[in-house]
PDB file of N, CA and C in Angstrom:
ATOM      1  N   MET A   1      -2.443 -17.541  -1.171  1.00 69.00           N
ATOM      2  CA  MET A   1      -3.510 -16.999  -0.566  1.00 69.00           C
ATOM      3  C   MET A   1      -2.975 -15.277   0.080  1.00 69.00           C
ATOM      4  N   VAL A   2      -1.643 -15.126   0.258  1.00 76.00           N
ATOM      5  CA  VAL A   2      -1.369 -13.819   0.559  1.00 76.00           C
ATOM      6  C   VAL A   2      -1.681 -13.242  -0.434  1.00 76.00           C
ATOM      7  N   GLU A   3      -1.448 -13.491  -1.731  1.00 78.00           N
ATOM      8  CA  GLU A   3      -1.324 -12.742  -2.787  1.00 78.00           C
ATOM      9  C   GLU A   3      -2.823 -12.394  -3.183  1.00 78.00           C
ATOM     10  N   LYS A   4      -3.625 -12.972  -3.082  1.00 86.00           N
ATOM     11  CA  LYS A   4      -5.172 -12.729  -3.147  1.00 86.00           C
ATOM     12  C   LYS A   4      -5.556 -11.901  -2.273  1.00 86.00           C
ATOM     13  N   GLN A   5      -5.497 -11.740  -1.139  1.00 87.00           N
ATOM     14  CA  GLN A   5      -5.581 -10.957  -0.228  1.00 87.00           C
ATOM     15  C   GLN A   5      -5.361  -9.416  -0.344  1.00 87.00           C
ATOM     16  N   LEU A   6      -3.951  -9.403  -0.747  1.00 85.00           N
ATOM     17  CA  LEU A   6      -3.193  -8.226  -1.085  1.00 85.00           C
ATOM     18  C   LEU A   6      -3.767  -7.707  -2.460  1.00 85.00           C
ATOM     19  N   ASP A   7      -4.313  -8.333  -3.259  1.00 86.00           N
ATOM     20  CA  ASP A   7      -4.838  -7.957  -4.286  1.00 86.00           C
ATOM     21  C   ASP A   7      -5.981  -7.315  -4.164  1.00 86.00           C
ATOM     22  N   TYR A   8      -7.056  -8.076  -3.340  1.00 91.00           N
ATOM     23  CA  TYR A   8      -8.075  -7.650  -3.015  1.00 91.00           C
ATOM     24  C   TYR A   8      -8.254  -6.450  -2.377  1.00 91.00           C
ATOM     25  N   LYS A   9      -7.241  -6.231  -1.144  1.00 90.00           N
ATOM     26  CA  LYS A   9      -7.334  -5.124  -0.310  1.00 90.00           C
ATOM     27  C   LYS A   9      -6.929  -3.976  -1.113  1.00 90.00           C
ATOM     28  N   LEU A  10      -6.080  -3.987  -2.186  1.00 90.00           N
ATOM     29  CA  LEU A  10      -5.222  -2.652  -2.906  1.00 90.00           C
ATOM     30  C   LEU A  10      -6.483  -2.485  -3.663  1.00 90.00           C
ATOM     31  N   GLY A  11      -7.517  -3.428  -4.362  1.00 92.00           N
ATOM     32  CA  GLY A  11      -8.347  -2.829  -5.108  1.00 92.00           C
ATOM     33  C   GLY A  11      -9.471  -2.123  -4.457  1.00 92.00           C
ATOM     34  N   THR A  12      -9.642  -2.385  -3.090  1.00 94.00           N
ATOM     35  CA  THR A  12     -10.889  -1.992  -2.096  1.00 94.00           C
ATOM     36  C   THR A  12     -10.555  -0.510  -1.850  1.00 94.00           C
ATOM     37  N   TYR A  13      -8.972  -0.264  -1.441  1.00 91.00           N
ATOM     38  CA  TYR A  13      -8.527   0.793  -1.367  1.00 91.00           C
ATOM     39  C   TYR A  13      -8.404   1.865  -2.459  1.00 91.00           C
ATOM     40  N   ILE A  14      -8.165   1.394  -3.274  1.00 93.00           N
ATOM     41  CA  ILE A  14      -8.228   2.381  -5.044  1.00 93.00           C
ATOM     42  C   ILE A  14      -9.635   2.710  -5.107  1.00 93.00           C
ATOM     43  N   GLY A  15     -10.793   1.777  -5.118  1.00 94.00           N
ATOM     44  CA  GLY A  15     -11.504   1.960  -5.445  1.00 94.00           C
ATOM     45  C   GLY A  15     -12.598   3.076  -4.551  1.00 94.00           C
ATOM     46  N   PHE A  16     -12.135   2.790  -3.254  1.00 94.00           N
ATOM     47  CA  PHE A  16     -12.520   4.197  -2.088  1.00 94.00           C
ATOM     48  C   PHE A  16     -11.800   5.417  -2.507  1.00 94.00           C
ATOM     49  N   VAL A  17     -10.778   5.338  -2.996  1.00 92.00           N
ATOM     50  CA  VAL A  17     -10.374   6.610  -3.248  1.00 92.00           C
ATOM     51  C   VAL A  17     -10.799   7.501  -4.779  1.00 92.00           C
ATOM     52  N   ARG A  18     -10.811   6.107  -5.533  1.00 91.00           N
ATOM     53  CA  ARG A  18     -10.939   6.981  -6.588  1.00 91.00           C
ATOM     54  C   ARG A  18     -12.513   7.205  -7.064  1.00 91.00           C
ATOM     55  N   SER A  19     -13.433   6.600  -6.306  1.00 94.00           N
ATOM     56  CA  SER A  19     -14.838   6.888  -6.521  1.00 94.00           C
ATOM     57  C   SER A  19     -15.263   8.226  -6.043  1.00 94.00           C
ATOM     58  N   GLY A  20     -14.383   8.455  -4.883  1.00 92.00           N
ATOM     59  CA  GLY A  20     -14.792   9.643  -4.172  1.00 92.00           C
ATOM     60  C   GLY A  20     -15.536   9.245  -2.837  1.00 92.00           C
ATOM     61  N   ASP A  21     -15.466   8.037  -2.739  1.00 95.00           N
ATOM     62  CA  ASP A  21     -16.439   7.468  -1.178  1.00 95.00           C
ATOM     63  C   ASP A  21     -15.254   8.169  -0.015  1.00 95.00           C
ATOM     64  N   LEU A  22     -13.749   7.940  -0.012  1.00 92.00           N
ATOM     65  CA  LEU A  22     -13.047   8.783   1.016  1.00 92.00           C
ATOM     66  C   LEU A  22     -13.373  10.066   1.185  1.00 92.00           C
ATOM     67  N   TYR A  23     -13.589  10.911   0.266  1.00 90.00           N
ATOM     68  CA  TYR A  23     -14.117  12.541   0.505  1.00 90.00           C
ATOM     69  C   TYR A  23     -15.440  12.317   1.260  1.00 90.00           C
ATOM     70  N   ALA A  24     -16.152  11.525   0.553  1.00 93.00           N
ATOM     71  CA  ALA A  24     -17.718  11.802   1.361  1.00 93.00           C
ATOM     72  C   ALA A  24     -17.885  11.346   2.691  1.00 93.00           C
ATOM     73  N   LYS A  25     -17.010  10.230   3.077  1.00 94.00           N
ATOM     74  CA  LYS A  25     -17.218   9.653   4.472  1.00 94.00           C
ATOM     75  C   LYS A  25     -16.284  10.276   5.383  1.00 94.00           C
ATOM     76  N   TYR A  26     -14.961  10.891   4.773  1.00 93.00           N
ATOM     77  CA  TYR A  26     -14.157  11.910   5.704  1.00 93.00           C
ATOM     78  C   TYR A  26     -14.190  13.301   4.909  1.00 93.00           C
ATOM     79  N   PRO A  27     -14.993  14.203   4.956  1.00 90.00           N
ATOM     80  CA  PRO A  27     -15.067  15.363   4.437  1.00 90.00           C
ATOM     81  C   PRO A  27     -14.132  16.154   4.595  1.00 90.00           C
ATOM     82  N   LYS A  28     -13.522  15.956   5.761  1.00 89.00           N
ATOM     83  CA  LYS A  28     -12.231  17.106   6.179  1.00 89.00           C
ATOM     84  C   LYS A  28     -10.787  16.281   5.436  1.00 89.00           C
ATOM     85  N   ALA A  29     -10.755  15.338   4.958  1.00 87.00           N
ATOM     86  CA  ALA A  29      -9.675  14.825   4.226  1.00 87.00           C
ATOM     87  C   ALA A  29      -9.112  15.877   3.329  1.00 87.00           C
ATOM     88  N   LYS A  30      -7.779  15.807   3.628  1.00 85.00           N
ATOM     89  CA  LYS A  30      -7.191  16.447   2.234  1.00 85.00           C
ATOM     90  C   LYS A  30      -7.043  15.926   1.044  1.00 85.00           C
ATOM     91  N   ARG A  31      -7.732  16.891   0.083  1.00 86.00           N
ATOM     92  CA  ARG A  31      -7.709  16.233  -1.454  1.00 86.00           C
ATOM     93  C   ARG A  31      -6.122  16.406  -2.021  1.00 86.00           C
ATOM     94  N   GLU A  32      -5.418  15.494  -2.233  1.00 84.00           N
ATOM     95  CA  GLU A  32      -3.976  15.415  -2.905  1.00 84.00           C
ATOM     96  C   GLU A  32      -4.049  15.329  -4.375  1.00 84.00           C
ATOM     97  N   PRO A  33      -3.279  15.879  -5.113  1.00 85.00           N
ATOM     98  CA  PRO A  33      -3.113  15.153  -6.322  1.00 85.00           C
ATOM     99  C   PRO A  33      -2.557  13.711  -6.498  1.00 85.00           C
ATOM    100  N   ASN A  34      -1.796  13.376  -5.546  1.00 88.00           N
ATOM    101  CA  ASN A  34      -1.346  12.025  -5.874  1.00 88.00           C
ATOM    102  C   ASN A  34      -1.513  11.598  -4.332  1.00 88.00           C
ATOM    103  N   PRO A  35      -2.677  10.755  -4.254  1.00 90.00           N
ATOM    104  CA  PRO A  35      -3.087  10.240  -2.731  1.00 90.00           C
ATOM    105  C   PRO A  35      -1.790   9.522  -2.321  1.00 90.00           C
ATOM    106  N   LEU A  36      -1.610   9.313  -0.994  1.00 92.00           N
ATOM    107  CA  LEU A  36      -0.675   8.564  -0.823  1.00 92.00           C
ATOM    108  C   LEU A  36      -0.956   7.220   0.030  1.00 92.00           C
ATOM    109  N   LEU A  37      -0.538   6.050  -0.661  1.00 93.00           N
ATOM    110  CA  LEU A  37      -0.897   4.813  -0.062  1.00 93.00           C
ATOM    111  C   LEU A  37       0.347   4.191   0.452  1.00 93.00           C
ATOM    112  N   ILE A  38       0.409   3.815   1.874  1.00 94.00           N
ATOM    113  CA  ILE A  38       1.594   3.166   2.317  1.00 94.00           C
ATOM    114  C   ILE A  38       1.282   1.744   2.813  1.00 94.00           C
ATOM    115  N   ILE A  39       1.790   0.720   2.157  1.00 94.00           N
ATOM    116  CA  ILE A  39       1.888  -0.848   2.237  1.00 94.00           C
ATOM    117  C   ILE A  39       2.455  -1.193   3.358  1.00 94.00           C
ATOM    118  N   LEU A  40       2.356  -1.686   4.062  1.00 94.00           N
ATOM    119  CA  LEU A  40       3.494  -1.870   5.354  1.00 94.00           C
ATOM    120  C   LEU A  40       3.068  -3.417   5.876  1.00 94.00           C
ATOM    121  N   PHE A  41       4.329  -4.130   5.870  1.00 94.00           N
ATOM    122  CA  PHE A  41       3.969  -5.505   6.275  1.00 94.00           C
ATOM    123  C   PHE A  41       4.692  -5.545   7.903  1.00 94.00           C
ATOM    124  N   GLU A  42       4.119  -6.741   8.302  1.00 94.00           N
ATOM    125  CA  GLU A  42       4.482  -6.819   9.656  1.00 94.00           C
ATOM    126  C   GLU A  42       5.931  -7.660   9.844  1.00 94.00           C
ATOM    127  N   ASP A  43       5.979  -8.450   8.841  1.00 93.00           N
ATOM    128  CA  ASP A  43       7.130  -9.290   8.495  1.00 93.00           C
ATOM    129  C   ASP A  43       7.807  -9.329   7.544  1.00 93.00           C
ATOM    130  N   GLN A  44       8.815  -9.863   6.926  1.00 93.00           N
ATOM    131  CA  GLN A  44       9.731  -9.485   5.692  1.00 93.00           C
ATOM    132  C   GLN A  44       8.659 -10.500   4.831  1.00 93.00           C
ATOM    133  N   PRO A  45       7.932  -9.874   3.482  1.00 92.00           N
ATOM    134  CA  PRO A  45       7.254 -10.747   2.793  1.00 92.00           C
ATOM    135  C   PRO A  45       7.865 -11.698   2.130  1.00 92.00           C
ATOM    136  N   SER A  46       7.543 -12.869   1.667  1.00 91.00           N
ATOM    137  CA  SER A  46       7.948 -14.003   0.453  1.00 91.00           C
ATOM    138  C   SER A  46       8.459 -13.400  -0.624  1.00 91.00           C
ATOM    139  N   THR A  47       9.414 -13.980  -1.418  1.00 92.00           N
ATOM    140  CA  THR A  47       9.699 -13.140  -2.643  1.00 92.00           C
ATOM    141  C   THR A  47       8.732 -12.931  -3.477  1.00 92.00           C
ATOM    142  N   ARG A  48       7.681 -14.021  -3.497  1.00 90.00           N
ATOM    143  CA  ARG A  48       6.831 -13.846  -4.731  1.00 90.00           C
ATOM    144  C   ARG A  48       5.929 -12.595  -4.163  1.00 90.00           C
ATOM    145  N   VAL A  49       5.711 -12.605  -2.955  1.00 90.00           N
ATOM    146  CA  VAL A  49       4.714 -11.338  -2.327  1.00 90.00           C
ATOM    147  C   VAL A  49       5.367 -10.327  -2.583  1.00 90.00           C
ATOM    148  N   ARG A  50       6.692 -10.233  -2.159  1.00 93.00           N
ATOM    149  CA  ARG A  50       7.741  -8.859  -2.630  1.00 93.00           C
ATOM    150  C   ARG A  50       7.462  -8.456  -3.880  1.00 93.00           C
ATOM    151  N   GLU A  51       7.647  -9.453  -4.927  1.00 93.00           N
ATOM    152  CA  GLU A  51       7.663  -9.042  -6.488  1.00 93.00           C
ATOM    153  C   GLU A  51       6.386  -8.722  -6.699  1.00 93.00           C
ATOM    154  N   MET A  52       5.271  -8.989  -6.515  1.00 91.00           N
ATOM    155  CA  MET A  52       3.883  -8.905  -6.556  1.00 91.00           C
ATOM    156  C   MET A  52       3.577  -7.324  -6.180  1.00 91.00           C
ATOM    157  N   THR A  53       3.676  -7.102  -4.987  1.00 93.00           N
ATOM    158  CA  THR A  53       4.055  -5.882  -4.384  1.00 93.00           C
ATOM    159  C   THR A  53       4.799  -4.543  -5.269  1.00 93.00           C
ATOM    160  N   PHE A  54       5.742  -4.797  -5.400  1.00 95.00           N
ATOM    161  CA  PHE A  54       6.586  -3.890  -6.338  1.00 95.00           C
ATOM    162  C   PHE A  54       6.029  -3.755  -7.731  1.00 95.00           C
ATOM    163  N   ARG A  55       5.391  -5.008  -8.324  1.00 93.00           N
ATOM    164  CA  ARG A  55       4.452  -4.545  -9.502  1.00 93.00           C
ATOM    165  C   ARG A  55       3.175  -3.924  -9.305  1.00 93.00           C
ATOM    166  N   ALA A  56       2.757  -4.021  -8.378  1.00 92.00           N
ATOM    167  CA  ALA A  56       1.485  -2.997  -7.905  1.00 92.00           C
ATOM    168  C   ALA A  56       1.859  -1.807  -7.374  1.00 92.00           C
ATOM    169  N   ARG A  57       3.122  -1.631  -7.136  1.00 95.00           N
ATOM    170  CA  ARG A  57       3.447  -0.183  -6.824  1.00 95.00           C
ATOM    171  C   ARG A  57       3.814   0.584  -8.009  1.00 95.00           C
ATOM    172  N   ASP A  58       4.239  -0.098  -9.064  1.00 96.00           N
ATOM    173  CA  ASP A  58       4.584   0.599 -10.295  1.00 96.00           C
ATOM    174  C   ASP A  58       3.046   1.049 -11.033  1.00 96.00           C
ATOM    175  N   ARG A  59       2.495   0.021 -10.791  1.00 93.00           N
ATOM    176  CA  ARG A  59       1.012   0.310 -11.477  1.00 93.00           C
ATOM    177  C   ARG A  59       0.057   1.570 -10.777  1.00 93.00           C
ATOM    178  N   LEU A  60       0.314   1.701  -9.577  1.00 94.00           N
ATOM    179  CA  LEU A  60      -0.355   2.510  -8.860  1.00 94.00           C
ATOM    180  C   LEU A  60       0.019   3.962  -8.970  1.00 94.00           C
ATOM    181  N   VAL A  61       1.525   4.039  -9.016  1.00 96.00           N
ATOM    182  CA  VAL A  61       2.101   5.272  -9.759  1.00 96.00           C
ATOM    183  C   VAL A  61       1.864   5.847 -10.837  1.00 96.00           C
ATOM    184  N   SER A  62       1.607   4.703 -11.742  1.00 95.00           N
ATOM    185  CA  SER A  62       0.926   5.008 -13.000  1.00 95.00           C
ATOM    186  C   SER A  62      -0.084   5.662 -13.140  1.00 95.00           C
ATOM    187  N   MET A  63      -1.121   5.539 -11.747  1.00 92.00           N
ATOM    188  CA  MET A  63      -2.458   5.818 -11.911  1.00 92.00           C
ATOM    189  C   MET A  63      -2.314   6.877 -11.198  1.00 92.00           C
ATOM    190  N   GLY A  64      -1.403   7.537 -10.821  1.00 92.00           N
ATOM    191  CA  GLY A  64      -1.300   8.759 -10.119  1.00 92.00           C
ATOM    192  C   GLY A  64      -1.068   8.539  -8.499  1.00 92.00           C
ATOM    193  N   PHE A  65      -0.974   7.834  -7.905  1.00 94.00           N
ATOM    194  CA  PHE A  65      -1.008   7.503  -6.295  1.00 94.00           C
ATOM    195  C   PHE A  65       0.640   7.577  -5.960  1.00 94.00           C
ATOM    196  N   GLU A  66       1.116   8.424  -4.971  1.00 95.00           N
ATOM    197  CA  GLU A  66       2.129   8.159  -4.271  1.00 95.00           C
ATOM    198  C   GLU A  66       2.344   6.925  -3.540  1.00 95.00           C
ATOM    199  N   VAL A  67       3.206   6.005  -3.581  1.00 96.00           N
ATOM    200  CA  VAL A  67       3.128   4.714  -3.014  1.00 96.00           C
ATOM    201  C   VAL A  67       4.504   4.638  -1.867  1.00 96.00           C
ATOM    202  N   GLN A  68       4.477   4.079  -0.799  1.00 97.00           N
ATOM    203  CA  GLN A  68       5.581   3.981  -0.164  1.00 97.00           C
ATOM    204  C   GLN A  68       5.348   2.155   0.153  1.00 97.00           C
ATOM    205  N   LEU A  69       6.514   1.599   0.232  1.00 97.00           N
ATOM    206  CA  LEU A  69       6.495   0.194   0.719  1.00 97.00           C
ATOM    207  C   LEU A  69       7.195   0.277   2.087  1.00 97.00           C
ATOM    208  N   LYS A  70       6.498  -0.525   3.055  1.00 97.00           N
ATOM    209  CA  LYS A  70       7.626  -0.528   4.472  1.00 97.00           C
ATOM    210  C   LYS A  70       7.276  -2.089   5.046  1.00 97.00           C
ATOM    211  N   VAL A  71       8.061  -2.178   5.936  1.00 97.00           N
ATOM    212  CA  VAL A  71       8.498  -3.459   6.678  1.00 97.00           C
ATOM    213  C   VAL A  71       8.495  -3.101   7.906  1.00 97.00           C
ATOM    214  N   TYR A  72       8.236  -3.550   8.798  1.00 97.00           N
ATOM    215  CA  TYR A  72       8.623  -3.291  10.552  1.00 97.00           C
ATOM    216  C   TYR A  72       9.548  -3.982  10.745  1.00 97.00           C
ATOM    217  N   ASP A  73      10.995  -3.562  11.296  1.00 94.00           N
ATOM    218  CA  ASP A  73      11.909  -4.151  11.264  1.00 94.00           C
ATOM    219  C   ASP A  73      12.024  -4.050  13.109  1.00 94.00           C
ATOM    220  N   GLU A  74      12.229  -5.586  13.496  1.00 93.00           N
ATOM    221  CA  GLU A  74      12.157  -5.764  14.774  1.00 93.00           C
ATOM    222  C   GLU A  74      13.173  -5.217  15.560  1.00 93.00           C
ATOM    223  N   THR A  75      14.320  -5.398  14.896  1.00 94.00           N
ATOM    224  CA  THR A  75      15.970  -4.946  15.607  1.00 94.00           C
ATOM    225  C   THR A  75      15.649  -3.181  16.223  1.00 94.00           C
ATOM    226  N   SER A  76      15.133  -2.609  15.073  1.00 95.00           N
ATOM    227  CA  SER A  76      15.150  -1.210  15.179  1.00 95.00           C
ATOM    228  C   SER A  76      13.801  -0.510  15.806  1.00 95.00           C
ATOM    229  N   LYS A  77      12.837  -1.695  15.972  1.00 95.00           N
ATOM    230  CA  LYS A  77      11.455  -1.131  16.243  1.00 95.00           C
ATOM    231  C   LYS A  77      10.922   0.149  15.642  1.00 95.00           C
ATOM    232  N   LYS A  78      11.263  -0.053  14.382  1.00 96.00           N
ATOM    233  CA  LYS A  78      10.403   1.138  13.189  1.00 96.00           C
ATOM    234  C   LYS A  78      10.287   0.414  12.088  1.00 96.00           C
ATOM    235  N   ASN A  79       9.354   1.026  11.492  1.00 97.00           N
ATOM    236  CA  ASN A  79       8.918   0.694  10.253  1.00 97.00           C
ATOM    237  C   ASN A  79      10.074   1.402   9.006  1.00 97.00           C
ATOM    238  N   VAL A  80      10.627   0.416   8.481  1.00 97.00           N
ATOM    239  CA  VAL A  80      11.742   0.752   7.301  1.00 97.00           C
ATOM    240  C   VAL A  80      11.188   0.421   5.669  1.00 97.00           C
ATOM    241  N   ASP A  81      11.926   1.037   4.879  1.00 97.00           N
ATOM    242  CA  ASP A  81      11.609   0.848   3.462  1.00 97.00           C
ATOM    243  C   ASP A  81      11.772  -0.720   3.239  1.00 97.00           C
ATOM    244  N   LEU A  82      10.959  -0.988   2.301  1.00 95.00           N
ATOM    245  CA  LEU A  82      10.911  -2.491   1.869  1.00 95.00           C
ATOM    246  C   LEU A  82      12.013  -2.392   0.634  1.00 95.00           C
ATOM    247  N   ALA A  83      13.051  -3.401   0.795  1.00 91.00           N
ATOM    248  CA  ALA A  83      14.190  -3.262  -0.435  1.00 91.00           C
ATOM    249  C   ALA A  83      13.637  -4.376  -1.240  1.00 91.00           C
ATOM    250  N   PRO A  84      13.899  -3.840  -2.596  1.00 87.00           N
ATOM    251  CA  PRO A  84      13.467  -4.776  -3.583  1.00 87.00           C
ATOM    252  C   PRO A  84      14.146  -5.903  -3.684  1.00 87.00           C
TER     253      PRO A  84
END
Protein backbone atom coordinates (compact mmCIF):
# COMPACT_ATOMS: atom_id res chain seq x y z
CA MET A 1 0.00 0.00 0.00
CA VAL A 2 2.73 2.48 0.96
CA GLU A 3 4.64 1.60 -2.21
CA LYS A 4 1.65 2.45 -4.42
CA GLN A 5 1.07 5.72 -2.55
CA LEU A 6 4.71 6.71 -2.91
CA ASP A 7 4.76 5.82 -6.60
CA TYR A 8 1.56 7.79 -7.21
CA LYS A 9 2.78 10.87 -5.31
CA LEU A 10 6.14 10.90 -7.06
CA GLY A 11 4.44 10.60 -10.44
CA THR A 12 2.14 13.48 -9.58
CA TYR A 13 4.98 15.74 -8.42
CA ILE A 14 7.17 14.92 -11.41
CA GLY A 15 4.30 15.57 -13.81
CA PHE A 16 3.58 18.89 -12.11
CA VAL A 17 7.15 20.06 -12.66
CA ARG A 18 7.79 18.60 -16.11
CA SER A 19 4.50 19.85 -17.57
CA GLY A 20 5.27 23.41 -16.56
CA ASP A 21 2.22 23.53 -14.27
CA LEU A 22 4.45 24.37 -11.31
CA TYR A 23 5.61 27.58 -12.97
CA ALA A 24 2.14 28.40 -14.29
CA LYS A 25 0.64 28.11 -10.81
CA TYR A 26 3.63 29.73 -9.05
CA PRO A 27 5.09 32.22 -11.55
CA LYS A 28 7.62 33.51 -8.99
CA ALA A 29 9.09 30.02 -8.54
CA LYS A 30 12.73 29.96 -9.50
CA ARG A 31 13.39 27.86 -12.58
CA GLU A 32 16.31 25.62 -11.80
CA PRO A 33 18.06 23.38 -14.33
CA ASN A 34 17.82 20.55 -11.78
CA PRO A 35 14.66 20.94 -9.68
CA LEU A 36 15.08 19.78 -6.08
CA LEU A 37 12.77 17.09 -4.75
CA ILE A 38 13.03 16.23 -1.06
CA ILE A 39 11.42 12.98 0.04
CA LEU A 40 10.88 13.10 3.79
CA PHE A 41 9.71 10.19 5.93
CA GLU A 42 8.24 10.70 9.40
CA ASP A 43 9.54 7.30 10.50
CA GLN A 44 12.12 4.85 9.24
CA PRO A 45 10.63 3.18 6.15
CA SER A 46 10.52 -0.59 5.76
CA THR A 47 13.31 -2.28 3.86
CA ARG A 48 11.05 -2.67 0.82
CA VAL A 49 10.03 1.00 0.80
CA ARG A 50 13.64 2.06 1.37
CA GLU A 51 14.82 0.01 -1.61
CA MET A 52 12.03 1.39 -3.77
CA THR A 53 12.88 4.94 -2.69
CA PHE A 54 16.54 4.60 -3.62
CA ARG A 55 15.62 3.12 -7.02
CA ALA A 56 13.20 6.02 -7.56
CA ARG A 57 15.93 8.48 -6.57
CA ASP A 58 18.25 7.02 -9.20
CA ARG A 59 15.54 7.32 -11.88
CA LEU A 60 14.77 10.90 -10.86
CA VAL A 61 18.42 11.90 -10.95
CA SER A 62 18.70 10.45 -14.46
CA MET A 63 15.70 12.64 -15.41
CA GLY A 64 17.53 15.76 -14.22
CA PHE A 65 16.15 16.17 -10.70
CA GLU A 66 18.24 16.74 -7.61
CA VAL A 67 16.90 14.39 -4.94
CA GLN A 68 17.38 14.34 -1.18
CA LEU A 69 16.09 11.46 0.92
CA LYS A 70 15.43 12.38 4.54
CA VAL A 71 13.89 10.87 7.65
CA TYR A 72 12.85 12.64 10.84
CA ASP A 73 15.12 11.65 13.73
CA GLU A 74 13.19 11.79 16.99
CA THR A 75 16.36 11.82 19.10
CA SER A 76 17.91 14.90 17.49
CA LYS A 77 14.54 16.43 16.55
CA LYS A 78 15.67 17.13 13.00
CA ASN A 79 15.60 15.67 9.51
CA VAL A 80 18.62 13.54 8.65
CA ASP A 81 19.76 11.79 5.48
CA LEU A 82 18.12 8.42 4.88
CA ALA A 83 20.82 5.76 4.96
CA PRO A 84 20.79 3.11 2.20
